[in-house]
Amino acid sequence: MNARHTRQTIFHTCTAAALPLVLMIGCSEPAPVALERGATDNGIAVDGNGLHYLNVMTTAPSVQNGSQPAPVAAPTTPVLYFATDKDVVTPEDADKLKPHAEFLLQNARYVLHVSGHADERGTPLHNADLSARRARQVAALLAAFGVPAAQINVASFGANRPVGDPHRWDENRRVELLYADDYVLSAR
């Protein structure tokens, strides 16, 4: 059984299970006026046929001060630039990565997406390889600073995602750093 057939089978199964529910909801009678007016004190309304309905409030709970952790500020260097056809992280860029490593070590719920890019010169295969090497070099340096591999996600885009003008080669030879919190981490 191939992947397409499996997806089609899952789609048809889910559709068959959900369709009766959608029809029941769509064809049901509107809620009685007593429900809309909140007819009783205990939150239960009774319509003309003697059916009982639960009066559900849809207000959002109030957040108390101090119950949510304060937002944590991530380092502000989101892009590292590279020389033509090079994948070496300069000492200056290594210094820029140290705050990222410290942040990740102090905030284990965050994941850093390290995305490698290249300018449009070169073949698509060469650009894909070069951008992957750039991203891996940054990830390896973060790992050398002690960041666990689970907090680093490496991707390579070659020349497929230029910044603005594709002919601005110096802007497109880059590695972008983007943080995501544990919701993304738990989905991996």
mmCIF file with all atom_site columns, C-alpha atoms in Angstrom:
data_model
loop_
_atom_site.group_PDB
_atom_site.id
_atom_site.type_symbol
_atom_site.label_atom_id
_atom_site.label_alt_id
_atom_site.label_comp_id
_atom_site.label_asym_id
_atom_site.label_entity_id
_atom_site.label_seq_id
_atom_site.pdbx_PDB_ins_code
_atom_site.Cartn_x
_atom_site.Cartn_y
_atom_site.Cartn_z
_atom_site.occupancy
_atom_site.B_iso_or_equiv
_atom_site.pdbx_formal_charge
_atom_site.auth_seq_id
_atom_site.auth_comp_id
_atom_site.auth_asym_id
_atom_site.auth_atom_id
_atom_site.pdbx_PDB_model_num
ATOM 1   C CA . MET A 1 1   ? 0.000   0.000  0.000  1.00 0.00 ? 1   MET A CA 1
ATOM 2   C CA . ASN A 1 2   ? 1.578   3.286  -1.058 1.00 0.00 ? 2   ASN A CA 1
ATOM 3   C CA . ALA A 1 3   ? 1.516   6.573  0.872  1.00 0.00 ? 3   ALA A CA 1
ATOM 4   C CA . ARG A 1 4   ? -1.044  8.189  -1.447 1.00 0.00 ? 4   ARG A CA 1
ATOM 5   C CA . HIS A 1 5   ? -3.465  5.294  -1.011 1.00 0.00 ? 5   HIS A CA 1
ATOM 6   C CA . THR A 1 6   ? -2.987  5.445  2.768  1.00 0.00 ? 6   THR A CA 1
ATOM 7   C CA . ARG A 1 7   ? -3.729  9.197  2.828  1.00 0.00 ? 7   ARG A CA 1
ATOM 8   C CA . GLN A 1 8   ? -6.836  8.676  0.679  1.00 0.00 ? 8   GLN A CA 1
ATOM 9   C CA . THR A 1 9   ? -8.057  5.893  2.968  1.00 0.00 ? 9   THR A CA 1
ATOM 10  C CA . ILE A 1 10  ? -7.538  8.057  6.061  1.00 0.00 ? 10  ILE A CA 1
ATOM 11  C CA . PHE A 1 11  ? -9.309  10.987 4.363  1.00 0.00 ? 11  PHE A CA 1
ATOM 12  C CA . HIS A 1 12  ? -12.299 8.856  3.390  1.00 0.00 ? 12  HIS A CA 1
ATOM 13  C CA . THR A 1 13  ? -12.521 7.311  6.865  1.00 0.00 ? 13  THR A CA 1
ATOM 14  C CA . CYS A 1 14  ? -12.400 10.708 8.575  1.00 0.00 ? 14  CYS A CA 1
ATOM 15  C CA . THR A 1 15  ? -14.940 12.136 6.134  1.00 0.00 ? 15  THR A CA 1
ATOM 16  C CA . ALA A 1 16  ? -17.306 9.215  6.722  1.00 0.00 ? 16  ALA A CA 1
ATOM 17  C CA . ALA A 1 17  ? -17.046 9.680  10.484 1.00 0.00 ? 17  ALA A CA 1
ATOM 18  C CA . ALA A 1 18  ? -17.385 13.484 10.448 1.00 0.00 ? 18  ALA A CA 1
ATOM 19  C CA . LEU A 1 19  ? -20.159 13.884 7.858  1.00 0.00 ? 19  LEU A CA 1
ATOM 20  C CA . PRO A 1 20  ? -23.018 12.666 10.092 1.00 0.00 ? 20  PRO A CA 1
ATOM 21  C CA . LEU A 1 21  ? -21.862 15.016 12.863 1.00 0.00 ? 21  LEU A CA 1
ATOM 22  C CA . VAL A 1 22  ? -21.748 17.971 10.484 1.00 0.00 ? 22  VAL A CA 1
ATOM 23  C CA . LEU A 1 23  ? -25.222 17.150 9.208  1.00 0.00 ? 23  LEU A CA 1
ATOM 24  C CA . MET A 1 24  ? -26.601 16.832 12.744 1.00 0.00 ? 24  MET A CA 1
ATOM 25  C CA . ILE A 1 25  ? -25.145 20.174 13.749 1.00 0.00 ? 25  ILE A CA 1
ATOM 26  C CA . GLY A 1 26  ? -26.202 21.901 10.544 1.00 0.00 ? 26  GLY A CA 1
ATOM 27  C CA . CYS A 1 27  ? -29.748 20.528 10.614 1.00 0.00 ? 27  CYS A CA 1
ATOM 28  C CA . SER A 1 28  ? -30.412 20.980 14.307 1.00 0.00 ? 28  SER A CA 1
ATOM 29  C CA . GLU A 1 29  ? -32.965 23.454 15.561 1.00 0.00 ? 29  GLU A CA 1
ATOM 30  C CA . PRO A 1 30  ? -31.734 26.776 16.861 1.00 0.00 ? 30  PRO A CA 1
ATOM 31  C CA . ALA A 1 31  ? -31.218 27.052 20.599 1.00 0.00 ? 31  ALA A CA 1
ATOM 32  C CA . PRO A 1 32  ? -34.335 28.050 22.509 1.00 0.00 ? 32  PRO A CA 1
ATOM 33  C CA . VAL A 1 33  ? -34.801 31.643 23.609 1.00 0.00 ? 33  VAL A CA 1
ATOM 34  C CA . ALA A 1 34  ? -34.581 30.540 27.240 1.00 0.00 ? 34  ALA A CA 1
ATOM 35  C CA . LEU A 1 35  ? -30.979 29.435 26.643 1.00 0.00 ? 35  LEU A CA 1
ATOM 36  C CA . GLU A 1 36  ? -30.041 32.720 25.023 1.00 0.00 ? 36  GLU A CA 1
ATOM 37  C CA . ARG A 1 37  ? -31.529 34.660 27.909 1.00 0.00 ? 37  ARG A CA 1
ATOM 38  C CA . GLY A 1 38  ? -30.011 32.401 30.592 1.00 0.00 ? 38  GLY A CA 1
ATOM 39  C CA . ALA A 1 39  ? -33.436 31.447 31.983 1.00 0.00 ? 39  ALA A CA 1
ATOM 40  C CA . THR A 1 40  ? -32.391 29.982 35.317 1.00 0.00 ? 40  THR A CA 1
ATOM 41  C CA . ASP A 1 41  ? -29.925 30.781 38.063 1.00 0.00 ? 41  ASP A CA 1
ATOM 42  C CA . ASN A 1 42  ? -28.183 27.389 38.019 1.00 0.00 ? 42  ASN A CA 1
ATOM 43  C CA . GLY A 1 43  ? -27.146 27.624 34.356 1.00 0.00 ? 43  GLY A CA 1
ATOM 44  C CA . ILE A 1 44  ? -29.744 25.157 33.004 1.00 0.00 ? 44  ILE A CA 1
ATOM 45  C CA . ALA A 1 45  ? -32.486 26.295 30.667 1.00 0.00 ? 45  ALA A CA 1
ATOM 46  C CA . VAL A 1 46  ? -35.668 24.412 29.804 1.00 0.00 ? 46  VAL A CA 1
ATOM 47  C CA . ASP A 1 47  ? -37.384 24.823 26.444 1.00 0.00 ? 47  ASP A CA 1
ATOM 48  C CA . GLY A 1 48  ? -41.115 24.488 25.670 1.00 0.00 ? 48  GLY A CA 1
ATOM 49  C CA . ASN A 1 49  ? -40.772 20.726 25.100 1.00 0.00 ? 49  ASN A CA 1
ATOM 50  C CA . GLY A 1 50  ? -39.229 20.145 28.525 1.00 0.00 ? 50  GLY A CA 1
ATOM 51  C CA . LEU A 1 51  ? -35.696 19.596 27.147 1.00 0.00 ? 51  LEU A CA 1
ATOM 52  C CA . HIS A 1 52  ? -32.859 20.787 29.365 1.00 0.00 ? 52  HIS A CA 1
ATOM 53  C CA . TYR A 1 53  ? -29.936 22.797 27.970 1.00 0.00 ? 53  TYR A CA 1
ATOM 54  C CA . LEU A 1 54  ? -26.715 23.783 29.668 1.00 0.00 ? 54  LEU A CA 1
ATOM 55  C CA . ASN A 1 55  ? -26.071 27.510 29.507 1.00 0.00 ? 55  ASN A CA 1
ATOM 56  C CA . VAL A 1 56  ? -22.381 27.766 28.602 1.00 0.00 ? 56  VAL A CA 1
ATOM 57  C CA . MET A 1 57  ? -20.468 30.982 29.171 1.00 0.00 ? 57  MET A CA 1
ATOM 58  C CA . THR A 1 58  ? -17.800 31.819 26.602 1.00 0.00 ? 58  THR A CA 1
ATOM 59  C CA . THR A 1 59  ? -15.826 34.459 28.472 1.00 0.00 ? 59  THR A CA 1
ATOM 60  C CA . ALA A 1 60  ? -12.076 34.085 28.660 1.00 0.00 ? 60  ALA A CA 1
ATOM 61  C CA . PRO A 1 61  ? -10.568 33.479 32.102 1.00 0.00 ? 61  PRO A CA 1
ATOM 62  C CA . SER A 1 62  ? -8.708  36.397 33.577 1.00 0.00 ? 62  SER A CA 1
ATOM 63  C CA . VAL A 1 63  ? -4.963  36.028 33.893 1.00 0.00 ? 63  VAL A CA 1
ATOM 64  C CA . GLN A 1 64  ? -3.582  36.898 37.287 1.00 0.00 ? 64  GLN A CA 1
ATOM 65  C CA . ASN A 1 65  ? -0.335  38.794 37.622 1.00 0.00 ? 65  ASN A CA 1
ATOM 66  C CA . GLY A 1 66  ? 2.578   36.449 38.044 1.00 0.00 ? 66  GLY A CA 1
ATOM 67  C CA . SER A 1 67  ? 0.766   33.316 36.836 1.00 0.00 ? 67  SER A CA 1
ATOM 68  C CA . GLN A 1 68  ? 2.382   33.411 33.396 1.00 0.00 ? 68  GLN A CA 1
ATOM 69  C CA . PRO A 1 69  ? 6.164   33.301 33.057 1.00 0.00 ? 69  PRO A CA 1
ATOM 70  C CA . ALA A 1 70  ? 7.620   36.566 31.828 1.00 0.00 ? 70  ALA A CA 1
ATOM 71  C CA . PRO A 1 71  ? 8.583   36.564 28.141 1.00 0.00 ? 71  PRO A CA 1
ATOM 72  C CA . VAL A 1 72  ? 12.244  35.844 27.612 1.00 0.00 ? 72  VAL A CA 1
ATOM 73  C CA . ALA A 1 73  ? 14.184  37.993 25.162 1.00 0.00 ? 73  ALA A CA 1
ATOM 74  C CA . ALA A 1 74  ? 16.183  36.018 22.619 1.00 0.00 ? 74  ALA A CA 1
ATOM 75  C CA . PRO A 1 75  ? 19.497  37.325 21.259 1.00 0.00 ? 75  PRO A CA 1
ATOM 76  C CA . THR A 1 76  ? 19.151  39.940 18.564 1.00 0.00 ? 76  THR A CA 1
ATOM 77  C CA . THR A 1 77  ? 21.528  38.653 15.852 1.00 0.00 ? 77  THR A CA 1
ATOM 78  C CA . PRO A 1 78  ? 19.170  36.740 13.549 1.00 0.00 ? 78  PRO A CA 1
ATOM 79  C CA . VAL A 1 79  ? 21.428  36.501 10.468 1.00 0.00 ? 79  VAL A CA 1
ATOM 80  C CA . LEU A 1 80  ? 25.057  35.537 9.850  1.00 0.00 ? 80  LEU A CA 1
ATOM 81  C CA . TYR A 1 81  ? 26.616  36.356 6.467  1.00 0.00 ? 81  TYR A CA 1
ATOM 82  C CA . PHE A 1 82  ? 29.251  34.353 4.563  1.00 0.00 ? 82  PHE A CA 1
ATOM 83  C CA . ALA A 1 83  ? 31.933  35.053 1.959  1.00 0.00 ? 83  ALA A CA 1
ATOM 84  C CA . THR A 1 84  ? 31.474  33.850 -1.609 1.00 0.00 ? 84  THR A CA 1
ATOM 85  C CA . ASP A 1 85  ? 31.509  30.054 -1.852 1.00 0.00 ? 85  ASP A CA 1
ATOM 86  C CA . LYS A 1 86  ? 32.577  29.723 1.813  1.00 0.00 ? 86  LYS A CA 1
ATOM 87  C CA . ASP A 1 87  ? 31.041  27.909 4.767  1.00 0.00 ? 87  ASP A CA 1
ATOM 88  C CA . VAL A 1 88  ? 33.461  29.003 7.477  1.00 0.00 ? 88  VAL A CA 1
ATOM 89  C CA . VAL A 1 89  ? 32.052  30.845 10.497 1.00 0.00 ? 89  VAL A CA 1
ATOM 90  C CA . THR A 1 90  ? 34.258  33.860 11.187 1.00 0.00 ? 90  THR A CA 1
ATOM 91  C CA . PRO A 1 91  ? 35.525  34.547 14.725 1.00 0.00 ? 91  PRO A CA 1
ATOM 92  C CA . GLU A 1 92  ? 33.261  37.622 14.842 1.00 0.00 ? 92  GLU A CA 1
ATOM 93  C CA . ASP A 1 93  ? 30.229  35.476 13.988 1.00 0.00 ? 93  ASP A CA 1
ATOM 94  C CA . ALA A 1 94  ? 31.301  32.870 16.537 1.00 0.00 ? 94  ALA A CA 1
ATOM 95  C CA . ASP A 1 95  ? 31.187  35.636 19.158 1.00 0.00 ? 95  ASP A CA 1
ATOM 96  C CA . LYS A 1 96  ? 27.673  36.512 17.949 1.00 0.00 ? 96  LYS A CA 1
ATOM 97  C CA . LEU A 1 97  ? 26.627  32.865 18.449 1.00 0.00 ? 97  LEU A CA 1
ATOM 98  C CA . LYS A 1 98  ? 27.718  32.716 22.103 1.00 0.00 ? 98  LYS A CA 1
ATOM 99  C CA . PRO A 1 99  ? 24.649  34.647 23.372 1.00 0.00 ? 99  PRO A CA 1
ATOM 100 C CA . HIS A 1 100 ? 22.446  32.257 21.367 1.00 0.00 ? 100 HIS A CA 1
ATOM 101 C CA . ALA A 1 101 ? 24.097  29.273 23.032 1.00 0.00 ? 101 ALA A CA 1
ATOM 102 C CA . GLU A 1 102 ? 23.719  30.831 26.479 1.00 0.00 ? 102 GLU A CA 1
ATOM 103 C CA . PHE A 1 103 ? 20.063  31.601 25.777 1.00 0.00 ? 103 PHE A CA 1
ATOM 104 C CA . LEU A 1 104 ? 19.346  28.030 24.650 1.00 0.00 ? 104 LEU A CA 1
ATOM 105 C CA . LEU A 1 105 ? 21.164  26.549 27.636 1.00 0.00 ? 105 LEU A CA 1
ATOM 106 C CA . GLN A 1 106 ? 19.115  28.708 30.022 1.00 0.00 ? 106 GLN A CA 1
ATOM 107 C CA . ASN A 1 107 ? 15.822  28.125 28.156 1.00 0.00 ? 107 ASN A CA 1
ATOM 108 C CA . ALA A 1 108 ? 15.506  24.438 27.349 1.00 0.00 ? 108 ALA A CA 1
ATOM 109 C CA . ARG A 1 109 ? 11.976  24.867 25.965 1.00 0.00 ? 109 ARG A CA 1
ATOM 110 C CA . TYR A 1 110 ? 13.243  26.809 22.943 1.00 0.00 ? 110 TYR A CA 1
ATOM 111 C CA . VAL A 1 111 ? 14.419  25.397 19.614 1.00 0.00 ? 111 VAL A CA 1
ATOM 112 C CA . LEU A 1 112 ? 16.655  27.337 17.256 1.00 0.00 ? 112 LEU A CA 1
ATOM 113 C CA . HIS A 1 113 ? 15.956  26.861 13.545 1.00 0.00 ? 113 HIS A CA 1
ATOM 114 C CA . VAL A 1 114 ? 19.234  27.291 11.649 1.00 0.00 ? 114 VAL A CA 1
ATOM 115 C CA . SER A 1 115 ? 18.462  27.904 7.954  1.00 0.00 ? 115 SER A CA 1
ATOM 116 C CA . GLY A 1 116 ? 21.270  27.963 5.403  1.00 0.00 ? 116 GLY A CA 1
ATOM 117 C CA . HIS A 1 117 ? 21.005  30.000 2.187  1.00 0.00 ? 117 HIS A CA 1
ATOM 118 C CA . ALA A 1 118 ? 23.148  30.741 -0.873 1.00 0.00 ? 118 ALA A CA 1
ATOM 119 C CA . ASP A 1 119 ? 23.176  33.336 -3.634 1.00 0.00 ? 119 ASP A CA 1
ATOM 120 C CA . GLU A 1 120 ? 21.917  32.469 -7.103 1.00 0.00 ? 120 GLU A CA 1
ATOM 121 C CA . ARG A 1 121 ? 25.363  31.840 -8.606 1.00 0.00 ? 121 ARG A CA 1
ATOM 122 C CA . GLY A 1 122 ? 26.309  28.209 -8.974 1.00 0.00 ? 122 GLY A CA 1
ATOM 123 C CA . THR A 1 123 ? 24.250  25.164 -9.835 1.00 0.00 ? 123 THR A CA 1
ATOM 124 C CA . PRO A 1 124 ? 21.189  24.298 -7.737 1.00 0.00 ? 124 PRO A CA 1
ATOM 125 C CA . LEU A 1 125 ? 22.999  21.226 -6.404 1.00 0.00 ? 125 LEU A CA 1
ATOM 126 C CA . HIS A 1 126 ? 26.085  23.243 -5.426 1.00 0.00 ? 126 HIS A CA 1
ATOM 127 C CA . ASN A 1 127 ? 23.940  25.925 -3.751 1.00 0.00 ? 127 ASN A CA 1
ATOM 128 C CA . ALA A 1 128 ? 21.961  23.328 -1.807 1.00 0.00 ? 128 ALA A CA 1
ATOM 129 C CA . ASP A 1 129 ? 25.166  21.685 -0.608 1.00 0.00 ? 129 ASP A CA 1
ATOM 130 C CA . LEU A 1 130 ? 26.811  25.009 0.257  1.00 0.00 ? 130 LEU A CA 1
ATOM 131 C CA . SER A 1 131 ? 23.806  26.282 2.222  1.00 0.00 ? 131 SER A CA 1
ATOM 132 C CA . ALA A 1 132 ? 23.594  22.953 4.087  1.00 0.00 ? 132 ALA A CA 1
ATOM 133 C CA . ARG A 1 133 ? 27.286  23.159 5.002  1.00 0.00 ? 133 ARG A CA 1
ATOM 134 C CA . ARG A 1 134 ? 26.812  26.716 6.267  1.00 0.00 ? 134 ARG A CA 1
ATOM 135 C CA . ALA A 1 135 ? 23.884  25.713 8.459  1.00 0.00 ? 135 ALA A CA 1
ATOM 136 C CA . ARG A 1 136 ? 25.728  22.633 9.769  1.00 0.00 ? 136 ARG A CA 1
ATOM 137 C CA . GLN A 1 137 ? 28.784  24.745 10.641 1.00 0.00 ? 137 GLN A CA 1
ATOM 138 C CA . VAL A 1 138 ? 26.627  27.093 12.728 1.00 0.00 ? 138 VAL A CA 1
ATOM 139 C CA . ALA A 1 139 ? 24.868  24.137 14.377 1.00 0.00 ? 139 ALA A CA 1
ATOM 140 C CA . ALA A 1 140 ? 28.205  22.449 15.118 1.00 0.00 ? 140 ALA A CA 1
ATOM 141 C CA . LEU A 1 141 ? 29.518  25.608 16.743 1.00 0.00 ? 141 LEU A CA 1
ATOM 142 C CA . LEU A 1 142 ? 26.385  25.876 18.900 1.00 0.00 ? 142 LEU A CA 1
ATOM 143 C CA . ALA A 1 143 ? 26.825  22.222 19.880 1.00 0.00 ? 143 ALA A CA 1
ATOM 144 C CA . ALA A 1 144 ? 30.470  22.937 20.764 1.00 0.00 ? 144 ALA A CA 1
ATOM 145 C CA . PHE A 1 145 ? 29.147  25.637 23.113 1.00 0.00 ? 145 PHE A CA 1
ATOM 146 C CA . GLY A 1 146 ? 27.089  22.909 24.833 1.00 0.00 ? 146 GLY A CA 1
ATOM 147 C CA . VAL A 1 147 ? 23.676  23.308 23.192 1.00 0.00 ? 147 VAL A CA 1
ATOM 148 C CA . PRO A 1 148 ? 21.837  19.942 23.000 1.00 0.00 ? 148 PRO A CA 1
ATOM 149 C CA . ALA A 1 149 ? 21.090  18.671 19.501 1.00 0.00 ? 149 ALA A CA 1
ATOM 150 C CA . ALA A 1 150 ? 17.368  18.533 20.355 1.00 0.00 ? 150 ALA A CA 1
ATOM 151 C CA . GLN A 1 151 ? 17.346  22.329 20.535 1.00 0.00 ? 151 GLN A CA 1
ATOM 152 C CA . ILE A 1 152 ? 18.837  22.820 17.057 1.00 0.00 ? 152 ILE A CA 1
ATOM 153 C CA . ASN A 1 153 ? 16.925  22.276 13.826 1.00 0.00 ? 153 ASN A CA 1
ATOM 154 C CA . VAL A 1 154 ? 19.001  22.567 10.627 1.00 0.00 ? 154 VAL A CA 1
ATOM 155 C CA . ALA A 1 155 ? 17.531  23.322 7.197  1.00 0.00 ? 155 ALA A CA 1
ATOM 156 C CA . SER A 1 156 ? 19.020  24.138 3.792  1.00 0.00 ? 156 SER A CA 1
ATOM 157 C CA . PHE A 1 157 ? 17.306  26.256 1.142  1.00 0.00 ? 157 PHE A CA 1
ATOM 158 C CA . GLY A 1 158 ? 20.039  26.860 -1.426 1.00 0.00 ? 158 GLY A CA 1
ATOM 159 C CA . ALA A 1 159 ? 19.181  29.917 -3.516 1.00 0.00 ? 159 ALA A CA 1
ATOM 160 C CA . ASN A 1 160 ? 15.426  29.254 -3.333 1.00 0.00 ? 160 ASN A CA 1
ATOM 161 C CA . ARG A 1 161 ? 14.617  31.954 -0.748 1.00 0.00 ? 161 ARG A CA 1
ATOM 162 C CA . PRO A 1 162 ? 16.478  35.137 -1.658 1.00 0.00 ? 162 PRO A CA 1
ATOM 163 C CA . VAL A 1 163 ? 16.145  38.238 0.499  1.00 0.00 ? 163 VAL A CA 1
ATOM 164 C CA . GLY A 1 164 ? 14.653  40.918 -1.719 1.00 0.00 ? 164 GLY A CA 1
ATOM 165 C CA . ASP A 1 165 ? 16.662  41.161 -4.933 1.00 0.00 ? 165 ASP A CA 1
ATOM 166 C CA . PRO A 1 166 ? 18.256  37.817 -5.907 1.00 0.00 ? 166 PRO A CA 1
ATOM 167 C CA . HIS A 1 167 ? 21.185  39.754 -7.394 1.00 0.00 ? 167 HIS A CA 1
ATOM 168 C CA . ARG A 1 168 ? 22.155  41.091 -3.938 1.00 0.00 ? 168 ARG A CA 1
ATOM 169 C CA . TRP A 1 169 ? 24.517  38.163 -3.499 1.00 0.00 ? 169 TRP A CA 1
ATOM 170 C CA . ASP A 1 170 ? 26.071  39.473 -0.277 1.00 0.00 ? 170 ASP A CA 1
ATOM 171 C CA . GLU A 1 171 ? 22.631  39.481 1.419  1.00 0.00 ? 171 GLU A CA 1
ATOM 172 C CA . ASN A 1 172 ? 21.725  36.005 0.206  1.00 0.00 ? 172 ASN A CA 1
ATOM 173 C CA . ARG A 1 173 ? 24.870  34.185 1.396  1.00 0.00 ? 173 ARG A CA 1
ATOM 174 C CA . ARG A 1 174 ? 23.515  33.741 4.920  1.00 0.00 ? 174 ARG A CA 1
ATOM 175 C CA . VAL A 1 175 ? 22.333  31.586 7.791  1.00 0.00 ? 175 VAL A CA 1
ATOM 176 C CA . GLU A 1 176 ? 19.141  32.728 9.487  1.00 0.00 ? 176 GLU A CA 1
ATOM 177 C CA . LEU A 1 177 ? 18.438  32.000 13.160 1.00 0.00 ? 177 LEU A CA 1
ATOM 178 C CA . LEU A 1 178 ? 14.802  31.735 14.220 1.00 0.00 ? 178 LEU A CA 1
ATOM 179 C CA . TYR A 1 179 ? 13.500  30.672 17.626 1.00 0.00 ? 179 TYR A CA 1
ATOM 180 C CA . ALA A 1 180 ? 10.431  28.587 18.354 1.00 0.00 ? 180 ALA A CA 1
ATOM 181 C CA . ASP A 1 181 ? 9.115   27.564 21.764 1.00 0.00 ? 181 ASP A CA 1
ATOM 182 C CA . ASP A 1 182 ? 8.218   24.119 23.087 1.00 0.00 ? 182 ASP A CA 1
ATOM 183 C CA . TYR A 1 183 ? 4.962   23.900 21.125 1.00 0.00 ? 183 TYR A CA 1
ATOM 184 C CA . VAL A 1 184 ? 7.042   23.450 17.994 1.00 0.00 ? 184 VAL A CA 1
ATOM 185 C CA . LEU A 1 185 ? 9.491   21.227 19.862 1.00 0.00 ? 185 LEU A CA 1
ATOM 186 C CA . SER A 1 186 ? 6.714   18.893 20.996 1.00 0.00 ? 186 SER A CA 1
ATOM 187 C CA . ALA A 1 187 ? 5.385   18.615 17.429 1.00 0.00 ? 187 ALA A CA 1
ATOM 188 C CA . ARG A 1 188 ? 8.736   17.380 16.086 1.00 0.00 ? 188 ARG A CA 1
#
